XYZ file of C-alpha atoms in Angstrom:
395
model
C -77.158 -81.429 14.556
C -80.821 -80.523 14.215
C -82.034 -77.298 15.770
C -84.235 -77.787 18.828
C -86.329 -75.418 20.899
C -88.912 -75.970 23.649
C -91.255 -73.535 21.916
C -94.340 -75.009 20.173
C -93.663 -75.848 16.535
C -95.695 -76.853 13.499
C -94.473 -78.202 10.153
C -96.338 -77.332 6.956
C -96.061 -78.101 3.247
C -95.957 -74.738 1.486
C -95.542 -76.193 -1.982
C -95.714 -79.416 -3.953
C -93.771 -79.446 -7.214
C -95.199 -80.889 -10.409
C -92.961 -83.929 -9.821
C -94.643 -84.481 -6.454
C -91.905 -83.162 -4.140
C -93.312 -81.599 -0.962
C -91.362 -78.573 0.301
C -91.773 -77.643 3.963
C -91.510 -74.899 6.524
C -91.133 -75.177 10.277
C -92.927 -72.472 12.265
C -92.204 -71.841 15.930
C -94.674 -69.972 18.098
C -93.300 -66.874 19.818
C -92.362 -66.899 23.467
C -93.984 -63.566 24.313
C -97.329 -61.938 23.635
C -98.015 -60.268 20.315
C -96.590 -56.751 19.990
C -99.414 -55.894 17.580
C -102.339 -57.329 19.547
C -104.821 -60.118 18.835
C -103.967 -63.414 17.173
C -101.914 -61.842 14.371
C -98.178 -62.005 14.843
C -95.167 -60.513 13.100
C -93.005 -63.166 11.484
C -89.411 -63.689 10.497
C -88.594 -65.993 7.569
C -85.148 -67.596 7.704
C -83.271 -69.437 4.940
C -80.471 -71.843 5.866
C -76.968 -71.859 4.423
C -75.075 -74.697 2.776
C -73.863 -73.278 -0.527
C -77.346 -73.812 -2.032
C -76.385 -77.506 -2.321
C -76.934 -78.879 1.201
C -78.885 -78.110 4.366
C -82.422 -78.207 5.670
C -84.933 -76.085 7.523
C -83.971 -77.598 10.891
C -80.187 -77.094 10.737
C -77.864 -74.091 10.879
C -80.391 -71.750 12.517
C -78.593 -69.007 14.491
C -79.614 -69.365 18.125
C -79.019 -65.671 18.791
C -81.456 -64.611 16.062
C -84.116 -67.184 16.922
C -84.086 -66.384 20.636
C -84.206 -62.627 20.288
C -87.040 -62.634 17.755
C -89.257 -65.205 19.475
C -88.708 -63.370 22.765
C -90.073 -60.248 21.060
C -93.243 -61.967 19.858
C -92.260 -62.989 16.318
C -93.237 -66.254 14.707
C -90.012 -67.815 13.429
C -90.307 -69.572 10.067
C -87.479 -71.680 8.641
C -87.890 -72.808 5.051
C -86.632 -75.591 2.837
C -85.957 -74.832 -0.826
C -84.762 -76.875 -3.778
C -81.015 -77.482 -3.894
C -78.441 -77.232 -6.652
C -77.781 -79.442 -8.541
C -79.847 -80.383 -10.487
C -82.002 -77.368 -9.628
C -80.912 -73.797 -10.355
C -81.444 -70.328 -9.008
C -84.603 -70.131 -11.102
C -86.108 -73.020 -9.149
C -85.123 -71.369 -5.866
C -86.646 -68.103 -7.108
C -89.907 -69.938 -7.783
C -89.788 -71.558 -4.331
C -89.402 -68.259 -2.475
C -92.209 -66.710 -4.519
C -94.501 -69.637 -3.702
C -93.477 -69.500 -0.053
C -94.309 -65.798 0.077
C -97.727 -66.368 -1.483
C -98.388 -69.123 1.047
C -97.446 -67.210 4.205
C -99.111 -63.938 3.141
C -102.436 -65.619 2.379
C -104.849 -64.056 4.891
C -106.710 -67.353 5.283
C -103.633 -69.158 6.644
C -104.038 -70.200 10.268
C -101.211 -71.779 12.245
C -102.131 -74.468 14.733
C -99.783 -75.401 17.566
C -101.478 -78.329 19.293
C -98.739 -78.643 21.904
C -98.950 -74.955 22.843
C -100.934 -73.221 25.547
C -104.185 -71.335 24.996
C -102.362 -68.268 23.666
C -100.549 -70.161 20.886
C -102.979 -72.858 19.763
C -104.010 -70.928 16.650
C -102.229 -67.865 15.324
C -102.106 -65.859 12.109
C -99.234 -64.126 10.358
C -99.603 -60.399 9.855
C -98.692 -60.126 6.128
C -97.698 -56.498 6.677
C -95.188 -57.403 9.398
C -92.860 -60.001 7.872
C -89.074 -59.691 7.865
C -86.689 -62.035 6.071
C -83.096 -63.147 6.335
C -80.569 -65.868 5.839
C -77.015 -66.975 6.485
C -74.486 -67.449 3.673
C -76.368 -69.186 0.818
C -79.557 -68.502 2.753
C -78.745 -64.839 2.331
C -78.971 -65.398 -1.424
C -82.482 -66.836 -0.945
C -83.369 -63.763 1.108
C -82.052 -61.525 -1.685
C -84.303 -63.381 -4.156
C -87.245 -62.780 -1.835
C -86.486 -59.059 -1.731
C -86.264 -59.010 -5.537
C -89.405 -60.951 -6.377
C -91.851 -60.637 -3.462
C -93.317 -57.151 -3.440
C -97.011 -57.456 -2.609
C -96.616 -56.952 0.269
C -92.882 -56.494 0.345
C -90.752 -57.707 3.261
C -90.398 -55.054 5.945
C -86.736 -55.766 6.692
C -83.907 -57.918 5.358
C -81.114 -59.468 7.469
C -78.047 -60.506 5.476
C -75.698 -62.661 7.563
C -72.574 -63.012 5.393
C -74.954 -63.443 2.465
C -73.962 -64.916 -0.908
C -74.394 -63.200 -4.266
C -73.891 -59.513 -3.530
C -70.977 -58.925 -5.924
C -70.598 -61.413 -8.760
C -67.810 -59.484 -10.526
C -65.093 -60.780 -8.225
C -62.431 -63.470 -8.322
C -64.272 -65.275 -5.523
C -66.925 -66.319 -8.048
C -65.239 -65.971 -11.434
C -61.567 -67.026 -11.112
C -60.390 -70.644 -10.714
C -58.574 -71.037 -7.411
C -54.867 -71.659 -6.889
C -55.287 -72.871 -3.313
C -57.877 -74.669 -1.200
C -60.488 -73.054 1.006
C -58.599 -74.520 3.962
C -60.716 -72.876 6.655
C -63.872 -74.215 5.012
C -63.372 -77.443 3.037
C -60.189 -78.509 4.876
C -58.463 -79.679 1.694
C -58.185 -79.290 -2.067
C -61.199 -81.083 -3.541
C -60.386 -83.514 -6.329
C -63.035 -83.088 -9.052
C -62.286 -86.578 -10.388
C -63.226 -88.199 -7.078
C -66.223 -90.536 -7.395
C -67.720 -88.648 -4.453
C -68.127 -85.558 -6.646
C -68.414 -86.670 -10.274
C -72.182 -87.310 -9.940
C -72.660 -83.608 -9.115
C -70.678 -82.090 -11.968
C -72.145 -81.007 -15.274
C -72.604 -82.812 -17.622
C -73.973 -85.281 -15.104
C -73.390 -89.005 -15.679
C -76.935 -89.369 -14.334
C -78.867 -86.313 -13.145
C -78.808 -86.193 -9.346
C -82.200 -86.415 -7.646
C -84.139 -83.240 -6.938
C -83.958 -82.484 -3.215
C -85.306 -79.784 -0.922
C -83.157 -80.908 2.001
C -79.903 -82.757 2.553
C -78.688 -83.024 6.121
C -75.035 -82.509 7.045
C -73.138 -85.577 8.200
C -69.573 -85.898 9.437
C -66.817 -88.502 9.185
C -66.188 -89.015 12.902
C -63.048 -89.330 15.032
C -61.135 -91.766 12.805
C -60.894 -89.528 9.747
C -57.329 -88.275 9.103
C -58.579 -84.686 8.695
C -60.565 -84.802 11.919
C -64.083 -85.587 13.112
C -65.620 -82.504 11.442
C -64.711 -83.679 7.941
C -67.931 -83.777 5.871
C -69.144 -87.247 4.912
C -72.110 -85.935 2.913
C -70.486 -85.004 -0.430
C -73.007 -82.212 -0.951
C -71.328 -80.323 1.887
C -68.237 -79.875 -0.304
C -69.955 -78.927 -3.553
C -69.893 -75.164 -3.058
C -66.118 -75.282 -2.423
C -65.592 -77.499 -5.468
C -67.614 -75.149 -7.660
C -65.744 -72.128 -6.300
C -62.414 -73.901 -6.910
C -63.473 -74.390 -10.515
C -65.139 -70.955 -10.784
C -68.404 -72.577 -11.871
C -70.777 -71.793 -8.989
C -72.588 -69.161 -11.052
C -72.974 -71.701 -13.860
C -74.891 -73.975 -11.490
C -76.968 -71.058 -10.198
C -77.859 -69.854 -13.698
C -77.922 -73.241 -15.425
C -75.632 -71.822 -18.146
C -72.763 -74.295 -18.563
C -72.108 -74.288 -22.332
C -70.881 -71.682 -22.803
C -69.949 -71.065 -19.180
C -71.643 -67.957 -17.780
C -68.764 -67.575 -15.304
C -66.067 -67.773 -17.988
C -67.888 -65.220 -20.135
C -68.174 -62.786 -17.236
C -64.560 -63.328 -16.143
C -63.238 -62.492 -19.600
C -65.559 -59.538 -19.999
C -64.537 -57.786 -16.754
C -60.857 -58.765 -17.000
C -60.462 -60.827 -13.844
C -57.432 -63.131 -13.488
C -57.437 -66.732 -14.700
C -56.319 -67.840 -11.226
C -56.770 -66.396 -7.727
C -56.169 -67.257 -4.110
C -58.798 -67.949 -1.467
C -57.702 -65.673 1.393
C -59.933 -62.682 2.078
C -57.044 -60.372 1.172
C -56.588 -62.121 -2.191
C -60.097 -61.422 -3.516
C -59.950 -59.253 -6.639
C -62.968 -57.161 -7.633
C -63.342 -55.892 -11.188
C -63.010 -52.165 -11.709
C -66.235 -50.122 -11.602
C -65.754 -49.114 -15.233
C -65.397 -52.752 -16.318
C -68.496 -53.689 -14.350
C -70.524 -50.862 -15.866
C -69.387 -51.773 -19.360
C -70.481 -55.401 -18.943
C -73.874 -54.440 -17.529
C -74.490 -52.173 -20.534
C -73.222 -54.840 -22.930
C -75.528 -57.480 -21.457
C -78.469 -55.107 -21.817
C -77.484 -54.719 -25.480
C -77.283 -58.456 -26.098
C -73.784 -59.532 -25.022
C -73.780 -63.206 -23.945
C -77.308 -63.611 -25.282
C -80.806 -63.374 -23.888
C -79.956 -65.834 -21.119
C -77.412 -63.485 -19.559
C -79.906 -60.627 -19.616
C -82.450 -62.859 -17.853
C -79.854 -63.969 -15.288
C -79.056 -60.363 -14.387
C -82.741 -59.505 -14.078
C -83.921 -62.608 -12.240
C -81.036 -63.956 -10.161
C -78.596 -61.297 -8.991
C -79.554 -58.625 -6.477
C -76.910 -56.061 -7.406
C -78.770 -55.325 -10.658
C -82.234 -55.074 -9.107
C -82.253 -52.423 -6.394
C -85.064 -49.901 -6.700
C -85.735 -47.169 -4.182
C -89.085 -47.661 -2.509
C -89.211 -51.356 -3.410
C -86.096 -52.808 -1.781
C -86.584 -53.487 1.952
C -84.442 -51.853 4.646
C -81.390 -54.090 5.031
C -78.910 -54.850 7.804
C -75.639 -56.665 7.089
C -73.586 -58.777 9.512
C -70.258 -60.043 8.160
C -66.868 -61.123 9.526
C -63.976 -59.062 8.200
C -61.769 -62.141 7.736
C -64.407 -64.267 6.026
C -62.837 -66.589 3.439
C -66.079 -68.515 2.959
C -67.711 -65.416 1.493
C -65.770 -62.141 1.226
C -67.037 -59.149 3.158
C -66.731 -57.300 -0.176
C -70.072 -58.887 -1.168
C -71.920 -57.196 1.683
C -69.968 -53.963 1.343
C -70.899 -53.753 -2.329
C -74.595 -54.232 -1.639
C -74.403 -51.687 1.182
C -72.968 -49.090 -1.212
C -75.648 -49.809 -3.802
C -78.385 -49.394 -1.192
C -76.814 -46.149 -0.009
C -76.835 -44.813 -3.572
C -80.571 -45.567 -3.764
C -81.225 -44.126 -0.297
C -82.521 -47.454 1.046
C -82.355 -47.663 4.862
C -79.382 -49.855 5.770
C -76.884 -50.695 8.495
C -73.614 -52.609 8.294
C -71.813 -54.505 11.057
C -68.326 -55.651 10.024
C -67.132 -57.993 12.734
C -63.431 -57.683 13.487
C -61.284 -60.793 13.108
C -64.130 -63.226 12.412
C -64.477 -65.978 9.813
C -67.472 -67.500 8.059
C -70.179 -68.852 10.400
C -68.600 -67.072 13.373
C -71.993 -66.596 15.005
C -72.344 -70.347 15.666
C -69.209 -70.507 17.822
C -69.382 -71.298 21.513
C -69.255 -68.167 23.647
C -70.146 -65.841 20.783
C -72.835 -64.081 22.839
C -70.199 -62.867 25.288
C -68.248 -61.239 22.474
C -70.829 -60.055 19.958
C -74.107 -59.969 21.902
C -74.475 -56.155 21.578
C -74.059 -56.438 17.780
C -76.747 -59.122 17.642
C -78.991 -56.822 19.685
C -78.440 -54.050 17.139
C -79.349 -56.328 14.226
C -82.654 -57.317 15.842
C -83.356 -53.712 16.838
C -83.097 -52.809 13.144
C -85.613 -55.549 12.294
C -88.021 -54.295 14.945
C -87.666 -50.681 13.865
C -88.706 -51.417 10.291
C -91.125 -54.298 10.829
C -93.006 -52.768 13.751
C -92.461 -49.023 13.515
C -95.184 -48.442 16.119
C -93.184 -50.515 18.605
C -90.513 -47.783 18.773
C -87.755 -50.381 19.060
């Protein structure tokens, strides 16, 4: 399941928490010579998916993105970050800020002992770093765009990214049916597999910065792909219960999600199909944003809006140029999230492109044969990165 590449790689600790947890990055040397000359290289920072609750820096890396960028001379950096629960979006925010400080430090030198003479020691050009992520990793990339501005990322790649429109039934309404294309079944919250991960915790789960996916194997009644690591099902459980935003914000009592659902008038129950997603009216959204600024739901809600959710934090000249890639039939994360962020960027005149992929579900870009179908779209995404990260390269 781990991602492998013949390119030289080094693993570094970018942060040690006060509890002594080391958090790592993997850095792969580029395949081609530097497009900017010398030992400095452009870099792309990638954040893995997994619902913020599972995953690691060496899994779920899109081969199409890795290959195209390293072929163009980019260092490819894949980062771990702390997982929910027990951590929250605030911990992940702190991790991406510390990661950014680490990789933009001009004294950082990357050693690749297994490389050839051209890759044994390289440096990152801090003025040529792009970022991106898939699904929950897209949320981490949004946090980077929000909080890392000196220097700011040159481009942002959102691959069906989480967190672009919180005022929808996907996040705020309890579900009436299972995410059958994702979790395979209705998840029983009373199962002993999942009770340790539900607030209030019987015993707080351990703080982790990686949790590898594992699968049940051929004898499981729901098939060999059924997740055996319970963390793989947590995002679907939280979305069933409409509590994911509670775990991201850390606001359980009262529930941040329940407060927002009531305030914008979303239904108390909703389906999981892409066509069943309900988005609150623009007037209801605007009213809640103004109310939160005036004190509705307390100081915590105001901090959540400011610190954790990208839709409230787009500023012209500060937000990086952004390209979106999203399947139109995505039930794992509605395309409405990306479309909403695209509209907000357009209103602020931020450079942006949007690729809605016809007929595709969540994680479509990991399927066998996907290059034959969507290769030109992948080319366009990387061309956008090049255009804004290396304007002199005339991508």
